[in-house]
Short mmCIF file of C-alpha atoms in Angstrom, two decimals:
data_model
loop_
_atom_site.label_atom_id
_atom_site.label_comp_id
_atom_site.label_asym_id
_atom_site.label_seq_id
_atom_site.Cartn_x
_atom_site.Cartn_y
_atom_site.Cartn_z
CA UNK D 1 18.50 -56.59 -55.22
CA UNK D 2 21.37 -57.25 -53.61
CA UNK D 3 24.78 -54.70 -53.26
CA UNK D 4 25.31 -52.14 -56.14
CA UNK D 5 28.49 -50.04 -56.80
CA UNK D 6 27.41 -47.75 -59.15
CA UNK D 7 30.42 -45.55 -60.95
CA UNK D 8 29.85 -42.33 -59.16
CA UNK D 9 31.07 -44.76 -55.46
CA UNK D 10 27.42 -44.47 -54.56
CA UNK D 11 26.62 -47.85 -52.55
CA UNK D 12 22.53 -49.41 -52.81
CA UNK D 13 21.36 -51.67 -50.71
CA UNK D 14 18.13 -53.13 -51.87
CA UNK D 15 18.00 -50.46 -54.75
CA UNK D 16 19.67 -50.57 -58.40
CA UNK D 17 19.87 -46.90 -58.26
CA UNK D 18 21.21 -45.69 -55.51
CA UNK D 19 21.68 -41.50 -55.39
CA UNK D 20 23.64 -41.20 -52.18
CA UNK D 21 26.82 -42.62 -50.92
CA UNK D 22 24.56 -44.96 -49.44
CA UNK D 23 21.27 -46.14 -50.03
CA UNK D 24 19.04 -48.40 -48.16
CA UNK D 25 16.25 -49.64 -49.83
CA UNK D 26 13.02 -50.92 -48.23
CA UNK D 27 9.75 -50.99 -48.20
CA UNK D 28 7.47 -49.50 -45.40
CA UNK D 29 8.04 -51.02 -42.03
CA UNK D 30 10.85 -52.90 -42.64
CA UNK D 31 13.74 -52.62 -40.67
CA UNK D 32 17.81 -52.08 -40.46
CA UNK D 33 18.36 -54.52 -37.17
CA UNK D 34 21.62 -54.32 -35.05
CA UNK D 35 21.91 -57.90 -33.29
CA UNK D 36 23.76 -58.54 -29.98
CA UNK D 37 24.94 -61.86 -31.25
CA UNK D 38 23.90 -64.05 -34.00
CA UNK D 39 21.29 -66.17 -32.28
CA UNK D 40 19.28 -63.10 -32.67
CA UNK D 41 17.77 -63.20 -29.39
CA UNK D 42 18.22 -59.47 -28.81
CA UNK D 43 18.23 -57.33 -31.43
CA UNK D 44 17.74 -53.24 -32.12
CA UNK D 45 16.34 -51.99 -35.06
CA UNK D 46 15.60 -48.48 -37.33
CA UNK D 47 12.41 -48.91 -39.29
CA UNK D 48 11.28 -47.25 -42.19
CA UNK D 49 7.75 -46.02 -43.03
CA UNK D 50 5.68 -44.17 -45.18
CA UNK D 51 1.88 -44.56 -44.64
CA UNK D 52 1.00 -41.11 -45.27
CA UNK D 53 2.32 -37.61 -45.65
CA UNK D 54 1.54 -37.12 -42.42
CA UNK D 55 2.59 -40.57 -40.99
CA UNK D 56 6.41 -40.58 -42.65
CA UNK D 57 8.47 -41.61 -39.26
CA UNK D 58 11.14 -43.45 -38.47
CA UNK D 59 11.02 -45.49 -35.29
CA UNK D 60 14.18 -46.52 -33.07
CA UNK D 61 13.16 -49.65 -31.11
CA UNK D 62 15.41 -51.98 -28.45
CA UNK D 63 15.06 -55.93 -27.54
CA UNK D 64 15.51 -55.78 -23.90
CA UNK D 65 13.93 -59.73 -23.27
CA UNK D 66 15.19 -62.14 -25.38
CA UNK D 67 13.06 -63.39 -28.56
CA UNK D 68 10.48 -61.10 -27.37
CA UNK D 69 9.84 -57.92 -30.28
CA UNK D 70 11.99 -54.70 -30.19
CA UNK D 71 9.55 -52.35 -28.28
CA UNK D 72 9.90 -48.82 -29.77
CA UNK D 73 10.85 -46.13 -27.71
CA UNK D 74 11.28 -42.98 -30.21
CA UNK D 75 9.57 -42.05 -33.17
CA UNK D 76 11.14 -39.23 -35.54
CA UNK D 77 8.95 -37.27 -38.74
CA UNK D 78 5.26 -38.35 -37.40
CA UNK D 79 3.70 -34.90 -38.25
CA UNK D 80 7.11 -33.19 -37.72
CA UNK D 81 7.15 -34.41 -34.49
CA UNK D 82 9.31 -36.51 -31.71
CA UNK D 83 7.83 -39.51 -29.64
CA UNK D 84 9.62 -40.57 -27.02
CA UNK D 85 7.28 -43.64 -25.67
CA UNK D 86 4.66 -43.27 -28.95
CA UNK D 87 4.75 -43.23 -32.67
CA UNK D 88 2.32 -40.82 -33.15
CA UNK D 89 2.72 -37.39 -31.10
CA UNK D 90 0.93 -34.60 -31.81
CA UNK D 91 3.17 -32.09 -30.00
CA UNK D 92 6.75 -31.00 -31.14
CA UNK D 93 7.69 -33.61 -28.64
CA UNK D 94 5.17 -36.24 -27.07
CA UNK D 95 6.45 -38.22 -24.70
CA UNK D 96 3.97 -41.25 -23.44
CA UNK D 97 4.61 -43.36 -19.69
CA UNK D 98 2.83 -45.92 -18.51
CA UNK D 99 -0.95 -46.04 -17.08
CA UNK D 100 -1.21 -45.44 -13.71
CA UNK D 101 2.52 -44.50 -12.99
CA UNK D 102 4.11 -41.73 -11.43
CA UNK D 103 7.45 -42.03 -13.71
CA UNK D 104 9.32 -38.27 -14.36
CA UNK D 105 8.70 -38.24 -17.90
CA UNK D 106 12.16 -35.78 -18.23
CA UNK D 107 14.82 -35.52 -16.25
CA UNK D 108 17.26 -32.76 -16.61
CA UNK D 109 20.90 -33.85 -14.79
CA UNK D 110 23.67 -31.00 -13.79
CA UNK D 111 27.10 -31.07 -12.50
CA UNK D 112 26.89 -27.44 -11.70
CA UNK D 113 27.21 -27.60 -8.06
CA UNK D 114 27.59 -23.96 -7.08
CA UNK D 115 24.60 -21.96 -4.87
CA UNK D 116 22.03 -20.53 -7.40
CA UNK D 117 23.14 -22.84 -10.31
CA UNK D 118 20.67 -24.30 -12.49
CA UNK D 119 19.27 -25.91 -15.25
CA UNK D 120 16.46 -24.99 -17.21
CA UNK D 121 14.17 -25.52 -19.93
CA UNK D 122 13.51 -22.51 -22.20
CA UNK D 123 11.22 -21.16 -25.17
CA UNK D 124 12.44 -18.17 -27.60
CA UNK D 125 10.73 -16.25 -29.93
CA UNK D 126 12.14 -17.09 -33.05
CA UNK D 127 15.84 -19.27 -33.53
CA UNK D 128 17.61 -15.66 -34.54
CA UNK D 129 16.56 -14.18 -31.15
CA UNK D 130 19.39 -14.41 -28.88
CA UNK D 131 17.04 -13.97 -25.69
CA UNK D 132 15.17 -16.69 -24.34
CA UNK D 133 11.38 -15.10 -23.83
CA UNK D 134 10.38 -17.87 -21.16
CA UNK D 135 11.94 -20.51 -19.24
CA UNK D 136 11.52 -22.67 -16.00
CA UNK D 137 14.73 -22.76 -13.96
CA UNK D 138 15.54 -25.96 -11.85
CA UNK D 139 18.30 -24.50 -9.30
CA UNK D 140 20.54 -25.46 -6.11
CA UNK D 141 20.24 -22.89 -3.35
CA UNK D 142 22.64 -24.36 -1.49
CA UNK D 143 26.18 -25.71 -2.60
CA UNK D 144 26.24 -29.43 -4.27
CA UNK D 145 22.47 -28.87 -4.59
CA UNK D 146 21.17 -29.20 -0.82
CA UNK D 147 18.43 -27.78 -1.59
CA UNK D 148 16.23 -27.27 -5.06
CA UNK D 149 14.12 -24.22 -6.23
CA UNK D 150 11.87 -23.82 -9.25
CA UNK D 151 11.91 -20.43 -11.12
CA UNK D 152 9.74 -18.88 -13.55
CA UNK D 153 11.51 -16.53 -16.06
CA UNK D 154 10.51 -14.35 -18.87
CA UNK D 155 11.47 -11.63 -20.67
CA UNK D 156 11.00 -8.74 -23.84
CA UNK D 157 12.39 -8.85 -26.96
CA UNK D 158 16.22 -8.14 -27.08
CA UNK D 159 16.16 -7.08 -23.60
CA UNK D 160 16.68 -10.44 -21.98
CA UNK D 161 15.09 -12.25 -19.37
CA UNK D 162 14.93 -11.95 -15.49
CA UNK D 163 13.08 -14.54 -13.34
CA UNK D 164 9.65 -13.04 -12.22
CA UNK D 165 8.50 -16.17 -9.88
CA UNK D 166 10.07 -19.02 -7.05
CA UNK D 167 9.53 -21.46 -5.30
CA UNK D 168 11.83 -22.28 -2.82
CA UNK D 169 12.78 -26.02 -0.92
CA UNK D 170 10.48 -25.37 1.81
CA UNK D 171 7.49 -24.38 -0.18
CA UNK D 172 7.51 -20.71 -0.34
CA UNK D 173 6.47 -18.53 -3.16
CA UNK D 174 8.09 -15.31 -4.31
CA UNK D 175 6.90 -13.53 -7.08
CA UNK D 176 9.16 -10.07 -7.92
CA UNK D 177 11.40 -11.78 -5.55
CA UNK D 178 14.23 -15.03 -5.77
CA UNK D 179 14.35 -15.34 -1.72
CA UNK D 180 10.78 -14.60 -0.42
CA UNK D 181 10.87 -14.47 3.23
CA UNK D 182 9.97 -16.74 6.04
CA UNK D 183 7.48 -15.60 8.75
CA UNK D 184 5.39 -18.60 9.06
CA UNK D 185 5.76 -22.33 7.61
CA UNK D 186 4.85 -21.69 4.21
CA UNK D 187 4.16 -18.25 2.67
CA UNK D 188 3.43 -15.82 -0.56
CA UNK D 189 5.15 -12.92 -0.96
CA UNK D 190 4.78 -10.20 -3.85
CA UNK D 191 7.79 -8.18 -4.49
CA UNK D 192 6.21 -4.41 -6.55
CA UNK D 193 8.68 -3.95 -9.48
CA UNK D 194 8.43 -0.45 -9.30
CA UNK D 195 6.44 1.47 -6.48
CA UNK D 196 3.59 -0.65 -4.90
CA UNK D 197 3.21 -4.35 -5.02
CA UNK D 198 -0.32 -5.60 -6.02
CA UNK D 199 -2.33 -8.74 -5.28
CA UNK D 200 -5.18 -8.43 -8.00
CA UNK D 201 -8.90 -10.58 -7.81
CA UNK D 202 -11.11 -10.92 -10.56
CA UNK D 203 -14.33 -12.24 -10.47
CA UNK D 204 -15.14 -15.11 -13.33
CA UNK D 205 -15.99 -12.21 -15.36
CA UNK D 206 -12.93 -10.94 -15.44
CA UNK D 207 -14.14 -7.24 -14.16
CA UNK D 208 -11.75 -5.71 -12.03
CA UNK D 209 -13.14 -6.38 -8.30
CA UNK D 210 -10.40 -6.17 -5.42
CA UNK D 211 -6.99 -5.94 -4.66
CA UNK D 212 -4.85 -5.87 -2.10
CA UNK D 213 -1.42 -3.69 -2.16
CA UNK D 214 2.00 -2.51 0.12
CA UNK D 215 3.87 0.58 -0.87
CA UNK D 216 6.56 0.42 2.08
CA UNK D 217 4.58 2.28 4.59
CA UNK D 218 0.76 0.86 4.38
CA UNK D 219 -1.30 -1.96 3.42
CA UNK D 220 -4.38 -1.63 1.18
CA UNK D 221 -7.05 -3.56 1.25
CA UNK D 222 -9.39 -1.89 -1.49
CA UNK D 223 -12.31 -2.75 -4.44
CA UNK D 224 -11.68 -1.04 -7.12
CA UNK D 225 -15.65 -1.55 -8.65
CA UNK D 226 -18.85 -0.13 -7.31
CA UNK D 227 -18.73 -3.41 -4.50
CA UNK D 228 -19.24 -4.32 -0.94
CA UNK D 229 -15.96 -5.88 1.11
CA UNK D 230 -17.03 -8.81 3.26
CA UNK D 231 -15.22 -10.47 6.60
CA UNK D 232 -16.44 -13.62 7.36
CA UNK D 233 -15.49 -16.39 9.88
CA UNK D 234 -16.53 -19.83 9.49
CA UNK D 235 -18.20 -18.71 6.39
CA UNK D 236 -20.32 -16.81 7.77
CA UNK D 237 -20.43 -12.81 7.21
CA UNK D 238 -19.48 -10.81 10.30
CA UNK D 239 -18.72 -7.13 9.06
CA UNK D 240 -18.98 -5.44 5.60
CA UNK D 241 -17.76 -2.48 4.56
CA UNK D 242 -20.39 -1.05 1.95
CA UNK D 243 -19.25 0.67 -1.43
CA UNK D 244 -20.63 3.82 0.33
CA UNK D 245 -17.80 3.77 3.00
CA UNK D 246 -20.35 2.59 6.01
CA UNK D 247 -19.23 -0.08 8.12
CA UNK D 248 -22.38 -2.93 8.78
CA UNK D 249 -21.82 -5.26 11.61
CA UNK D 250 -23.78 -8.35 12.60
CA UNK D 251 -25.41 -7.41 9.25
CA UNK D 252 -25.88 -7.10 5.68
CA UNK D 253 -28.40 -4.16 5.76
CA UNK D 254 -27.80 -0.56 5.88
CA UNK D 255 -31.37 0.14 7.72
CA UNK D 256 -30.43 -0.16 11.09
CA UNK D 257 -33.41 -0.06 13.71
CA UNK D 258 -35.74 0.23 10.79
CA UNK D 259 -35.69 -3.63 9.88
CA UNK D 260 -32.66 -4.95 10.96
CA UNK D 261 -30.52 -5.23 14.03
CA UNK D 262 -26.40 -4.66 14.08
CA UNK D 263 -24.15 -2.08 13.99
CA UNK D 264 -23.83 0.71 11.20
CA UNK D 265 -20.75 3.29 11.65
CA UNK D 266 -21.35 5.98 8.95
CA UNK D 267 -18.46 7.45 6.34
CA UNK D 268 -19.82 10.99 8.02
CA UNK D 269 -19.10 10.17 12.09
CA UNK D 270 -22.77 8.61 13.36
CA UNK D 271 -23.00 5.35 14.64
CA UNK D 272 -26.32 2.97 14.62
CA UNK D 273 -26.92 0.22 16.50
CA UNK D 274 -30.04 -1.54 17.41
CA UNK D 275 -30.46 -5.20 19.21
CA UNK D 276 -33.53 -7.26 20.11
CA UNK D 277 -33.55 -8.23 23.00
CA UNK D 278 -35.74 -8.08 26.43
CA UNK D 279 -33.48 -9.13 29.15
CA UNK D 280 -31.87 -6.75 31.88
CA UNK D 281 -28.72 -7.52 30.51
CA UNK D 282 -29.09 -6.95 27.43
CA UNK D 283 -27.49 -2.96 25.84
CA UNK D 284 -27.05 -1.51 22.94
CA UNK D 285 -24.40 0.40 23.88
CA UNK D 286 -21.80 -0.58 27.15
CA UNK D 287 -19.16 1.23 28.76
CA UNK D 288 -16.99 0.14 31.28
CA UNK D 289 -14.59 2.66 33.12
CA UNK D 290 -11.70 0.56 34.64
CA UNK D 291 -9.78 1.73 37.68
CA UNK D 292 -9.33 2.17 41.57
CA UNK D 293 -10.99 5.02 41.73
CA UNK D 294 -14.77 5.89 42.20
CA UNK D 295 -15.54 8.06 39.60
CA UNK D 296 -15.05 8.81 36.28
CA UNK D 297 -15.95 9.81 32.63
CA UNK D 298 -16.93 7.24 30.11
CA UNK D 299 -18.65 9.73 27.55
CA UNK D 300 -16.40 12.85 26.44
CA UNK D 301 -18.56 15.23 24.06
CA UNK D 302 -16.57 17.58 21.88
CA UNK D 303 -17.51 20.01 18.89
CA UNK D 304 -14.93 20.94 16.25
CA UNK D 305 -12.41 18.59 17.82
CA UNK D 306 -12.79 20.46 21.37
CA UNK D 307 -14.04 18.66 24.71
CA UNK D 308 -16.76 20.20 25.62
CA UNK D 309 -18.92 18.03 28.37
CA UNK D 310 -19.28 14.66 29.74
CA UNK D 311 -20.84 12.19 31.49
CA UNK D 312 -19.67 9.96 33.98
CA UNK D 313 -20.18 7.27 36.63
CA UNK D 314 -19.31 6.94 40.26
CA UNK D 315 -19.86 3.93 42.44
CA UNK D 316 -17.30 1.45 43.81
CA UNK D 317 -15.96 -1.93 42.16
CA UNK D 318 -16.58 -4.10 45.67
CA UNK D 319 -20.01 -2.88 45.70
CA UNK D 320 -22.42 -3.75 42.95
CA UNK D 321 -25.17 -2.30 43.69
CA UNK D 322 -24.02 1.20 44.34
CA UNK D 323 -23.96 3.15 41.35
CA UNK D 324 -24.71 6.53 40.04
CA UNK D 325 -24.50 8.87 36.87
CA UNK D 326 -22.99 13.07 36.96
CA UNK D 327 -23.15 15.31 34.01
CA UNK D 328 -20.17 17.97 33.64
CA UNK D 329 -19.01 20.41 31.43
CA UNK D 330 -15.77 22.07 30.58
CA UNK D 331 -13.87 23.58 33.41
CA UNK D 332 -10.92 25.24 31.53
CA UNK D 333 -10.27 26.51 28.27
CA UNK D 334 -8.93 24.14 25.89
CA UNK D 335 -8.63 21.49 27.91
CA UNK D 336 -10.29 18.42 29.51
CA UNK D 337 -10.83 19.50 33.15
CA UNK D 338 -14.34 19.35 34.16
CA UNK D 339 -17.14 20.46 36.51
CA UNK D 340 -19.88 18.71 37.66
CA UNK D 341 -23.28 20.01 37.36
CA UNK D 342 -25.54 17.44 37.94
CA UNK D 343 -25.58 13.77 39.68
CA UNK D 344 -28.00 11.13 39.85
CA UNK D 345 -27.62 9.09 43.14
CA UNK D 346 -28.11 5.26 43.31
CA UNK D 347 -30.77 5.89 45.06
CA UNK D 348 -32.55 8.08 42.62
CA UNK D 349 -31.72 11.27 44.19
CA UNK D 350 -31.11 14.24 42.30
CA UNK D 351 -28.30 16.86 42.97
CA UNK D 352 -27.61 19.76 41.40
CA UNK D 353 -24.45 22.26 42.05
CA UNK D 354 -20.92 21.52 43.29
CA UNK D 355 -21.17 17.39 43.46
CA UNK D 356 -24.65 17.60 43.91
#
């Protein structure tokens, strides 16, 4: 077939019965080619085709080398969908690059120069709703776009959207914040909406395990399941805090100097601690009074939150092997004066009274 005019105007080309202004008929594959000159060395061309009901497309393709094949570069219908790069996405747009390149598969350009500007890239609930739901934001903090942030947005139904994550030019993260501050080289920080803000872990079975929290005056480090809360350094455990309250050190067992040595410091006030050792330098417990002077207390013992007695050492720091021990007990009434009672000489002497 060649042209037909039929009497309603309506123009065919390839068809007798055209039932449009105009009509192009062809069969599937074939092509409507725009040439660059009539050699046609370079050439464009709109194809037509209908394979299936799910492969009905139409593919634009360009002749960039001459007498080499257009090379299609988008592909409209496959499936409903839009190729950009392939003729057969299976996304709402699909969008193929090369093997083994690093090529920005969309670029999104904006004259908006102004500090906080951007551009973004959104998804809505349904084409009625006026708010966007979700969107990433590509912004200039800085004036003619100096510098470039990336922010996470999303929103409720009919009550628009506010941006609930950022990343800013020199790496830092805000989340409930747009300008997350800088105390280090590259850093998180969690902004509470209302109240306290909340760092949450899960464990891979999605129970509720730790978190970690900020209310304006103190930070919370707390499990919020029947668990243990480890320190390590270089991966190895140092201290745990039990579910109990007790404090383990140098351990991972509560039965300290039954069958294990460390440190236990009880919810109720007692402290364990146990070593194994044999040498004459070896203590489970070491106190060191610092000072000029040649006496001292290094154990205060109080009941009900009153001193009550202590013991202390005497000796000199330029002489090491003068040393010696006195036990006092409270001199004054509600306070921490003291009397000695007893002292233990270094030479094993025993005195008993006014400073022995």
């Amino acid at each position: 077939d060649g042209i037909i005019i039929d009497t309603s105007g309506n123009v065919g080309i390839g068809t007798a019965s055209p039932g449009s202004r105009f009509d192009l008929g062809t069969s599937s594959g074939t092509s409507m080619q725009f040439l660059y000159d009539t050699s046609q060395s370079y050439r464009n061309t709109i194809s037509n085709y209908w394979n299936s009901s799910t492969d009905s497309r139409m593919d634009f393709s360009i002749g960039r080398t001459a007498s080499v094949a257009p090379v299609t570069v988008m592909s409209v219908g496959y499936g409903g969908n839009v190729g950009i790069g392939t003729t057969g996405p299976v996304n709402k747009l699909g969008i193929g690059v090369a093997s083994n390149s690093n090529t920005k598969a969309i670029n999104l350009y904006s004259l908006n120069i102004d500090v906080d500007a951007y551009t973004s890239i959104g998804s809505q609930y349904s084409i009625s709703n006026a708010y966007v739901e979700s969107e990433i934001r590509f912004g200039n903090e800085t004036y003619t776009g100096g510098g470039s942030y990336l922010g996470f947005v999303a929103g409720a139904t009919n009550t628009g959207n506010t941006e609930k994550m950022r990343i800013t030019s020199s790496g830092n993260v805000g989340i409930g914040t747009s300008s997350p501050a800088t105390y280090g080289t590259t850093n998180l920080e969690v902004n509470g909406k209302t109240g306290a803000a909340y760092i949450v872990v899960k464990a891979t079975s999605d129970a509720l395990v730790g978190e970690m929290a900020a209310d304006g005056t103190i930070l919370y480090f707390s499990t919020k399941t029947a668990n243990d809360m480890v320190f390590r350094t270089t991966d190895v455990e140092r201290m745990r805090i039990t579910s109990d309250g007790n404090v383990l050190v140098g351990t991972t067992n509560s039965d300290i100097g039954g069958s294990v040595t460390g440190v236990r410091f009880n919810q109720a006030g007692s402290i364990l601690a146990s070593i194994d050792e044999t040498t004459a330098s070896s203590f489970v417990s070491y106190f060191d009074r610092r000072g000029t002077n040649n006496e001292g207390t290094v154990i205060g013992l109080a009941m009900q939150g009153f001193f009550k007695a202590s013991i202390g050492v005497i000796g000199t720091s330029a002489n090491i092997n003068d040393g010696g021990i006195t036990f006092n007990t409270l001199a004054t009434l509600g306070g921490f004066a003291k009397t000695e009672r007893m002292r233990i000489r270094p030479s094993g002497t025993i005195g008993i009274g006014a400073e022995g």
